[in-house]
Short mmCIF file of C-alpha atoms in Angstrom, two decimals:
data_model
loop_
_atom_site.label_atom_id
_atom_site.label_comp_id
_atom_site.label_asym_id
_atom_site.label_seq_id
_atom_site.Cartn_x
_atom_site.Cartn_y
_atom_site.Cartn_z
CA UNK A 1 -2.21 6.64 14.61
CA UNK A 2 1.60 6.66 14.63
CA UNK A 3 1.88 3.49 12.94
CA UNK A 4 3.32 4.49 10.70
CA UNK A 5 7.80 -0.07 3.77
CA UNK A 6 16.18 -1.56 -10.52
CA UNK A 7 16.83 -4.36 -8.97
CA UNK A 8 20.37 -3.92 -10.33
CA UNK A 9 21.77 -7.29 -11.41
CA UNK A 10 25.35 -7.20 -12.73
CA UNK A 11 26.66 -10.41 -14.13
CA UNK A 12 30.41 -10.68 -14.38
CA UNK A 13 32.44 -13.61 -15.49
CA UNK A 14 36.07 -14.36 -16.22
CA UNK A 15 37.56 -17.19 -18.18
CA UNK A 16 41.21 -17.87 -18.83
CA UNK A 17 40.75 -20.92 -21.08
CA UNK A 18 39.51 -20.64 -24.65
CA UNK A 19 35.98 -21.86 -25.23
CA UNK A 20 35.80 -24.69 -27.77
CA UNK A 21 33.47 -24.24 -30.69
CA UNK A 22 31.68 -27.47 -29.74
CA UNK A 23 31.80 -29.69 -26.67
CA UNK A 24 34.08 -32.71 -26.82
CA UNK A 25 32.41 -36.03 -27.43
CA UNK A 26 30.71 -37.30 -24.30
CA UNK A 27 30.61 -33.88 -22.59
CA UNK A 28 27.23 -32.42 -21.63
CA UNK A 29 26.81 -28.72 -22.46
CA UNK A 30 26.16 -26.56 -19.37
CA UNK A 31 22.49 -25.67 -18.83
CA UNK A 32 21.29 -22.32 -20.06
CA UNK A 33 21.54 -19.61 -17.43
CA UNK A 34 18.26 -17.68 -17.16
CA UNK A 35 18.61 -14.15 -18.42
CA UNK A 36 18.30 -11.48 -15.77
CA UNK A 37 15.58 -8.95 -16.50
CA UNK A 38 16.97 -5.48 -15.73
CA UNK A 39 14.62 -3.08 -13.98
CA UNK A 40 14.62 0.31 -15.65
CA UNK A 41 12.37 2.90 -13.99
CA UNK A 42 11.54 5.81 -16.26
CA UNK A 43 9.61 9.05 -15.80
CA UNK A 44 6.11 9.39 -17.20
CA UNK A 45 2.44 9.63 -16.32
CA UNK A 46 3.12 13.07 -14.80
CA UNK A 47 5.81 11.59 -12.51
CA UNK A 48 9.49 12.51 -12.62
CA UNK A 49 11.94 9.92 -11.32
CA UNK A 50 14.65 11.53 -9.18
CA UNK A 51 16.55 8.46 -7.98
CA UNK A 52 16.33 4.70 -7.68
CA UNK A 53 18.09 3.09 -4.71
CA UNK A 54 18.46 -0.68 -4.26
CA UNK A 55 17.66 -1.71 -0.68
CA UNK A 56 18.28 -5.39 -1.37
CA UNK A 57 18.20 -7.67 -4.38
CA UNK A 58 14.38 -7.60 -4.24
CA UNK A 59 13.50 -4.18 -2.81
CA UNK A 60 14.06 -0.74 -4.28
CA UNK A 61 13.24 2.79 -3.14
CA UNK A 62 12.19 5.21 -5.87
CA UNK A 63 12.31 8.93 -5.14
CA UNK A 64 10.07 10.94 -7.44
CA UNK A 65 8.14 14.16 -7.84
CA UNK A 66 4.76 15.19 -9.18
CA UNK A 67 3.05 18.59 -9.43
CA UNK A 68 0.17 17.07 -7.45
CA UNK A 69 2.23 16.81 -4.25
CA UNK A 70 4.45 19.50 -2.72
CA UNK A 71 7.60 18.16 -1.08
CA UNK A 72 6.68 20.07 2.09
CA UNK A 73 3.68 17.76 2.48
CA UNK A 74 5.76 14.58 2.32
CA UNK A 75 7.75 12.83 5.00
CA UNK A 76 11.15 12.32 3.37
CA UNK A 77 10.43 13.57 -0.11
CA UNK A 78 7.86 11.76 -2.20
CA UNK A 79 8.72 8.19 -2.99
CA UNK A 80 7.72 4.56 -3.13
CA UNK A 81 9.20 1.31 -1.82
CA UNK A 82 8.80 -1.69 -4.12
CA UNK A 83 9.33 -5.33 -3.15
CA UNK A 84 9.50 -7.82 -6.00
CA UNK A 85 8.75 -11.57 -6.12
CA UNK A 86 11.76 -13.83 -5.51
CA UNK A 87 11.89 -14.95 -9.15
CA UNK A 88 11.02 -11.60 -10.76
CA UNK A 89 14.45 -11.15 -12.35
CA UNK A 90 14.41 -14.44 -14.22
CA UNK A 91 10.79 -15.55 -14.66
CA UNK A 92 9.57 -13.19 -17.38
CA UNK A 93 6.10 -13.51 -15.83
CA UNK A 94 3.58 -10.82 -15.01
CA UNK A 95 2.35 -10.52 -11.44
CA UNK A 96 -0.54 -9.08 -9.44
CA UNK A 97 0.32 -5.90 -7.58
CA UNK A 98 -0.67 -4.78 -4.08
CA UNK A 99 -0.51 -1.13 -3.02
CA UNK A 100 -0.02 -0.93 0.77
CA UNK A 101 -0.79 2.44 2.39
CA UNK A 102 0.94 3.57 5.58
CA UNK A 103 -0.51 5.34 8.60
CA UNK A 104 -0.29 8.90 9.88
CA UNK A 105 2.17 10.50 12.24
CA UNK A 106 5.23 10.76 10.02
CA UNK A 107 5.39 7.26 8.53
CA UNK A 108 6.53 6.94 4.95
CA UNK A 109 7.67 4.46 2.38
CA UNK A 110 11.09 4.70 4.07
CA UNK A 111 9.84 3.68 7.50
CA UNK A 112 6.53 1.88 6.97
CA UNK A 113 8.17 -1.48 6.26
CA UNK A 114 11.40 -3.19 7.16
CA UNK A 115 12.51 -4.63 3.82
CA UNK A 116 13.64 -7.93 5.34
CA UNK A 117 10.28 -8.45 7.06
CA UNK A 118 8.30 -7.58 3.93
CA UNK A 119 10.42 -9.89 1.79
CA UNK A 120 9.92 -12.73 4.26
CA UNK A 121 6.14 -12.32 3.87
CA UNK A 122 6.33 -12.08 0.08
CA UNK A 123 7.50 -15.69 -0.17
CA UNK A 124 6.13 -19.20 -0.11
CA UNK A 125 2.44 -19.27 -1.01
CA UNK A 126 2.45 -15.45 -1.18
CA UNK A 127 5.52 -15.11 -3.39
CA UNK A 128 3.90 -14.16 -6.68
CA UNK A 129 3.12 -10.50 -6.03
CA UNK A 130 4.64 -7.05 -6.38
CA UNK A 131 4.12 -4.89 -3.29
CA UNK A 132 4.24 -1.10 -3.67
CA UNK A 133 4.35 1.14 -0.58
CA UNK A 134 3.82 4.79 -1.62
CA UNK A 135 4.29 7.87 0.49
CA UNK A 136 0.97 9.23 1.75
CA UNK A 137 2.30 12.34 3.46
CA UNK A 138 2.67 13.41 7.07
CA UNK A 139 -1.08 13.59 7.44
CA UNK A 140 -2.34 13.35 3.88
CA UNK A 141 -5.40 11.16 4.50
CA UNK A 142 -5.34 9.92 0.91
CA UNK A 143 -7.50 12.82 -0.22
CA UNK A 144 -7.33 15.80 -2.60
CA UNK A 145 -7.26 18.76 -0.22
CA UNK A 146 -9.51 21.77 -0.58
CA UNK A 147 -6.77 24.24 0.35
CA UNK A 148 -3.93 23.97 -2.15
CA UNK A 149 -1.59 26.43 -0.42
CA UNK A 150 0.58 23.35 -0.17
CA UNK A 151 -0.27 21.07 -3.09
CA UNK A 152 -1.82 17.86 -1.76
CA UNK A 153 -3.77 15.86 -4.29
CA UNK A 154 -3.03 12.43 -2.90
CA UNK A 155 -5.96 10.64 -4.47
CA UNK A 156 -5.32 12.09 -7.93
CA UNK A 157 -1.62 11.29 -7.69
CA UNK A 158 -2.04 7.71 -6.45
CA UNK A 159 -4.94 6.65 -8.66
CA UNK A 160 -4.34 8.50 -11.92
CA UNK A 161 -0.53 8.74 -11.94
CA UNK A 162 1.05 6.10 -9.71
CA UNK A 163 -1.09 3.15 -10.83
CA UNK A 164 -0.24 3.56 -14.55
CA UNK A 165 3.37 4.45 -13.64
CA UNK A 166 3.77 1.09 -11.87
CA UNK A 167 2.01 -0.82 -14.65
CA UNK A 168 4.31 0.76 -17.23
CA UNK A 169 7.58 0.21 -15.36
CA UNK A 170 7.01 -3.23 -13.84
CA UNK A 171 5.60 -6.52 -15.09
CA UNK A 172 2.18 -6.25 -13.49
CA UNK A 173 -0.96 -7.90 -14.81
CA UNK A 174 -2.23 -4.39 -15.46
CA UNK A 175 -5.87 -5.25 -14.78
CA UNK A 176 -8.41 -4.62 -12.05
CA UNK A 177 -8.49 -8.35 -11.36
CA UNK A 178 -4.74 -8.28 -10.78
CA UNK A 179 -4.64 -5.20 -8.54
CA UNK A 180 -5.33 -4.95 -4.81
CA UNK A 181 -5.00 -2.29 -2.14
CA UNK A 182 -4.29 -2.65 1.56
CA UNK A 183 -3.55 -0.20 4.38
CA UNK A 184 -3.00 0.35 8.09
CA UNK A 185 -4.70 3.00 10.26
CA UNK A 186 -4.88 6.16 8.12
CA UNK A 187 -3.88 3.83 5.28
CA UNK A 188 -6.81 1.55 6.14
CA UNK A 189 -9.04 4.55 5.54
CA UNK A 190 -7.13 5.27 2.33
CA UNK A 191 -7.47 1.72 1.02
CA UNK A 192 -11.19 1.67 1.78
CA UNK A 193 -11.72 5.13 0.34
CA UNK A 194 -9.83 4.38 -2.86
CA UNK A 195 -11.70 1.11 -3.34
CA UNK A 196 -15.09 2.78 -2.86
CA UNK A 197 -14.11 5.66 -5.16
CA UNK A 198 -12.58 3.46 -7.86
CA UNK A 199 -13.92 -0.10 -7.71
CA UNK A 200 -12.98 -0.25 -11.38
CA UNK A 201 -9.28 -0.19 -10.38
CA UNK A 202 -9.14 -2.73 -7.56
CA UNK A 203 -10.26 -6.32 -7.37
CA UNK A 204 -9.58 -6.61 -3.63
CA UNK A 205 -9.18 -4.37 -0.59
CA UNK A 206 -7.98 -5.02 2.97
CA UNK A 207 -8.05 -2.60 5.91
CA UNK A 208 -5.89 -3.26 8.97
CA UNK A 209 -7.06 -1.31 12.04
CA UNK A 210 -8.41 1.34 9.68
CA UNK A 211 -9.63 4.77 10.76
CA UNK A 212 -12.53 4.28 8.39
CA UNK A 213 -15.51 6.16 9.87
CA UNK A 214 -14.85 9.89 9.43
CA UNK A 215 -18.09 10.77 11.17
CA UNK A 216 -16.88 9.20 14.39
CA UNK A 217 -16.04 12.16 16.68
CA UNK A 218 -12.81 10.66 17.99
CA UNK A 219 -11.59 9.87 14.49
CA UNK A 220 -12.27 13.48 13.53
CA UNK A 221 -10.16 14.60 16.48
CA UNK A 222 -7.42 12.21 15.40
CA UNK A 223 -7.50 13.75 11.93
CA UNK A 224 -7.44 17.37 13.10
CA UNK A 225 -4.88 17.11 15.91
CA UNK A 226 -1.96 15.92 13.74
CA UNK A 227 -2.93 18.52 11.15
CA UNK A 228 -2.40 21.20 13.76
CA UNK A 229 0.82 19.53 14.90
CA UNK A 230 2.25 19.42 11.38
CA UNK A 231 0.81 22.80 10.42
CA UNK A 232 -1.01 21.24 7.49
CA UNK A 233 -4.80 21.45 7.90
CA UNK A 234 -6.23 18.27 6.44
CA UNK A 235 -8.89 18.51 3.72
CA UNK A 236 -8.13 22.20 3.31
CA UNK A 237 -8.98 24.33 6.33
CA UNK A 238 -10.41 24.20 9.81
CA UNK A 239 -13.96 25.10 10.74
CA UNK A 240 -16.52 25.58 7.99
CA UNK A 241 -15.18 22.98 5.59
CA UNK A 242 -15.40 20.12 8.05
CA UNK A 243 -19.15 20.02 8.65
CA UNK A 244 -20.26 19.26 5.09
CA UNK A 245 -17.03 17.56 4.00
CA UNK A 246 -16.77 14.65 6.45
CA UNK A 247 -19.71 12.72 4.94
CA UNK A 248 -18.52 13.24 1.36
CA UNK A 249 -15.25 11.39 2.00
CA UNK A 250 -16.55 8.83 4.50
CA UNK A 251 -16.34 5.27 3.08
CA UNK A 252 -18.99 4.08 5.55
CA UNK A 253 -21.52 6.13 3.57
CA UNK A 254 -20.54 4.31 0.38
CA UNK A 255 -20.19 0.75 1.60
CA UNK A 256 -22.42 -0.54 -1.20
CA UNK A 257 -19.76 0.44 -3.76
CA UNK A 258 -17.62 -2.44 -2.50
CA UNK A 259 -20.09 -4.96 -3.87
CA UNK A 260 -17.72 -5.89 -6.69
CA UNK A 261 -14.53 -5.67 -4.59
CA UNK A 262 -13.34 -8.56 -2.40
CA UNK A 263 -13.24 -6.85 1.00
CA UNK A 264 -11.25 -7.88 4.08
CA UNK A 265 -11.30 -6.02 7.40
CA UNK A 266 -8.94 -6.76 10.30
CA UNK A 267 -8.95 -5.37 13.83
CA UNK A 268 -7.22 -6.29 17.09
CA UNK A 269 -8.46 -6.36 20.67
CA UNK A 270 -5.69 -4.29 22.19
CA UNK A 271 -6.48 -1.78 24.93
CA UNK A 272 -4.27 1.10 23.74
CA UNK A 273 -6.32 4.18 22.96
CA UNK A 274 -5.50 4.22 19.23
CA UNK A 275 -6.73 0.67 18.65
CA UNK A 276 -9.82 1.27 20.77
CA UNK A 277 -10.69 4.27 18.58
CA UNK A 278 -10.14 2.57 15.23
CA UNK A 279 -11.96 -0.51 16.48
CA UNK A 280 -15.17 1.49 16.74
CA UNK A 281 -14.59 2.97 13.29
CA UNK A 282 -13.94 -0.49 11.85
CA UNK A 283 -17.09 -1.89 13.44
CA UNK A 284 -19.05 0.97 11.82
CA UNK A 285 -17.79 -0.15 8.42
CA UNK A 286 -18.53 -3.79 9.21
CA UNK A 287 -22.14 -2.92 10.10
CA UNK A 288 -22.51 -0.74 6.99
CA UNK A 289 -21.30 -3.59 4.77
CA UNK A 290 -23.75 -5.97 6.42
CA UNK A 291 -26.59 -3.47 5.95
CA UNK A 292 -25.68 -3.11 2.27
CA UNK A 293 -25.49 -6.92 1.91
CA UNK A 294 -21.89 -6.69 0.73
CA UNK A 295 -20.02 -9.97 1.27
CA UNK A 296 -16.79 -9.41 3.19
CA UNK A 297 -14.37 -10.98 5.63
CA UNK A 298 -14.35 -9.39 9.08
CA UNK A 299 -11.67 -10.73 11.40
CA UNK A 300 -11.26 -9.66 15.00
CA UNK A 301 -7.89 -11.29 15.60
CA UNK A 302 -7.83 -10.42 19.29
CA UNK A 303 -4.37 -10.72 20.87
CA UNK A 304 -2.28 -13.15 18.83
CA UNK A 305 0.78 -12.87 21.09
CA UNK A 306 3.92 -14.40 19.63
CA UNK A 307 3.92 -14.49 15.82
CA UNK A 308 6.62 -15.41 13.29
CA UNK A 309 7.37 -11.68 13.01
CA UNK A 310 7.32 -10.67 16.67
CA UNK A 311 4.81 -10.13 19.46
CA UNK A 312 1.39 -8.65 18.60
CA UNK A 313 -0.56 -7.53 21.67
CA UNK A 314 -3.63 -6.74 19.59
CA UNK A 315 -2.83 -3.04 19.68
CA UNK A 316 -2.03 -0.25 17.25
CA UNK A 317 1.55 -1.38 16.72
CA UNK A 318 3.97 -2.17 13.94
CA UNK A 319 4.05 -5.88 14.79
CA UNK A 320 0.25 -6.15 14.72
CA UNK A 321 0.19 -4.42 11.34
CA UNK A 322 2.78 -6.92 10.09
CA UNK A 323 0.76 -9.82 11.52
CA UNK A 324 -2.50 -8.68 9.87
CA UNK A 325 -0.69 -8.07 6.58
CA UNK A 326 0.83 -11.56 6.67
CA UNK A 327 -2.60 -13.07 7.35
CA UNK A 328 -4.41 -10.94 4.78
CA UNK A 329 -1.95 -11.05 1.86
CA UNK A 330 -2.50 -14.71 0.85
CA UNK A 331 -6.26 -14.19 1.03
CA UNK A 332 -6.11 -11.11 -1.16
CA UNK A 333 -3.82 -12.89 -3.61
CA UNK A 334 -6.17 -15.86 -3.72
CA UNK A 335 -8.94 -13.53 -4.85
CA UNK A 336 -6.76 -11.79 -7.41
CA UNK A 337 -5.65 -15.14 -8.81
CA UNK A 338 -9.25 -16.37 -8.99
CA UNK A 339 -11.73 -13.46 -9.01
CA UNK A 340 -14.63 -15.87 -8.45
#
């Protein structure tokens, strides 16, 4: 589960010759230069912006704070990485937005995605989208925790603060039909959980090697062990809370809620222990969706091998997450562009 991903445009010009009031006869005036849309990220929606750092001309990192999340629960301080469409600065258009959730084990918005790789995927047929990668904590599990000794209200923060914050600061479509959520490993659980909790917010959901079934004994071990390692007991406390709490946050129990959400599930055929574990959890969700008669795409992509982004051995690896994201993103965007 270790798997763990404004724009400042300054236009300067110099001219030593005077500019005539009108072009000489026979001269063609230069074409209009598209205006560059400056990205100004402001605090609001319960979120305080601490800093905005350009990573490239299309990707920015935004450091922020919220009373819902203690800094001690985050990986590198709470933040988000945002990758913009290639023409965002000049188009004036509004775009669908995808929230992509990272996995457990210390991943964060700073390490979940290489900006160059993400930008190469957000291009071509999949260019018209804003991708937001928020911090989900060292072992946050995209849940409001019972024990608030260290404030961890990840679901409240992401769904009631971050979504409107992004819609207010960027040119999103601002609608359910224009909003999707994806995730890897722990983030696959988070994407599925958020979509089952708030189908009114998301038109599409995609899980990549998601740890979806919280009533699977090995997944429970995978949740608890990092909690002990990081000293942050997930969902609140060990022992008595776990018995009754697992089912209440298990998306498999609420598969029918995805009936109005375009659902995509990806899993590899790697033999590493992490992928073997999440494979069983993913199959549980697949069976639950079938039982609830919820249409969905289930893709066992096996062992793709060499891909445009590197080698994917079908396992629980960064390159396989990138591969599944690259496959899934155009499909999710196709749904968001045409909800039917």
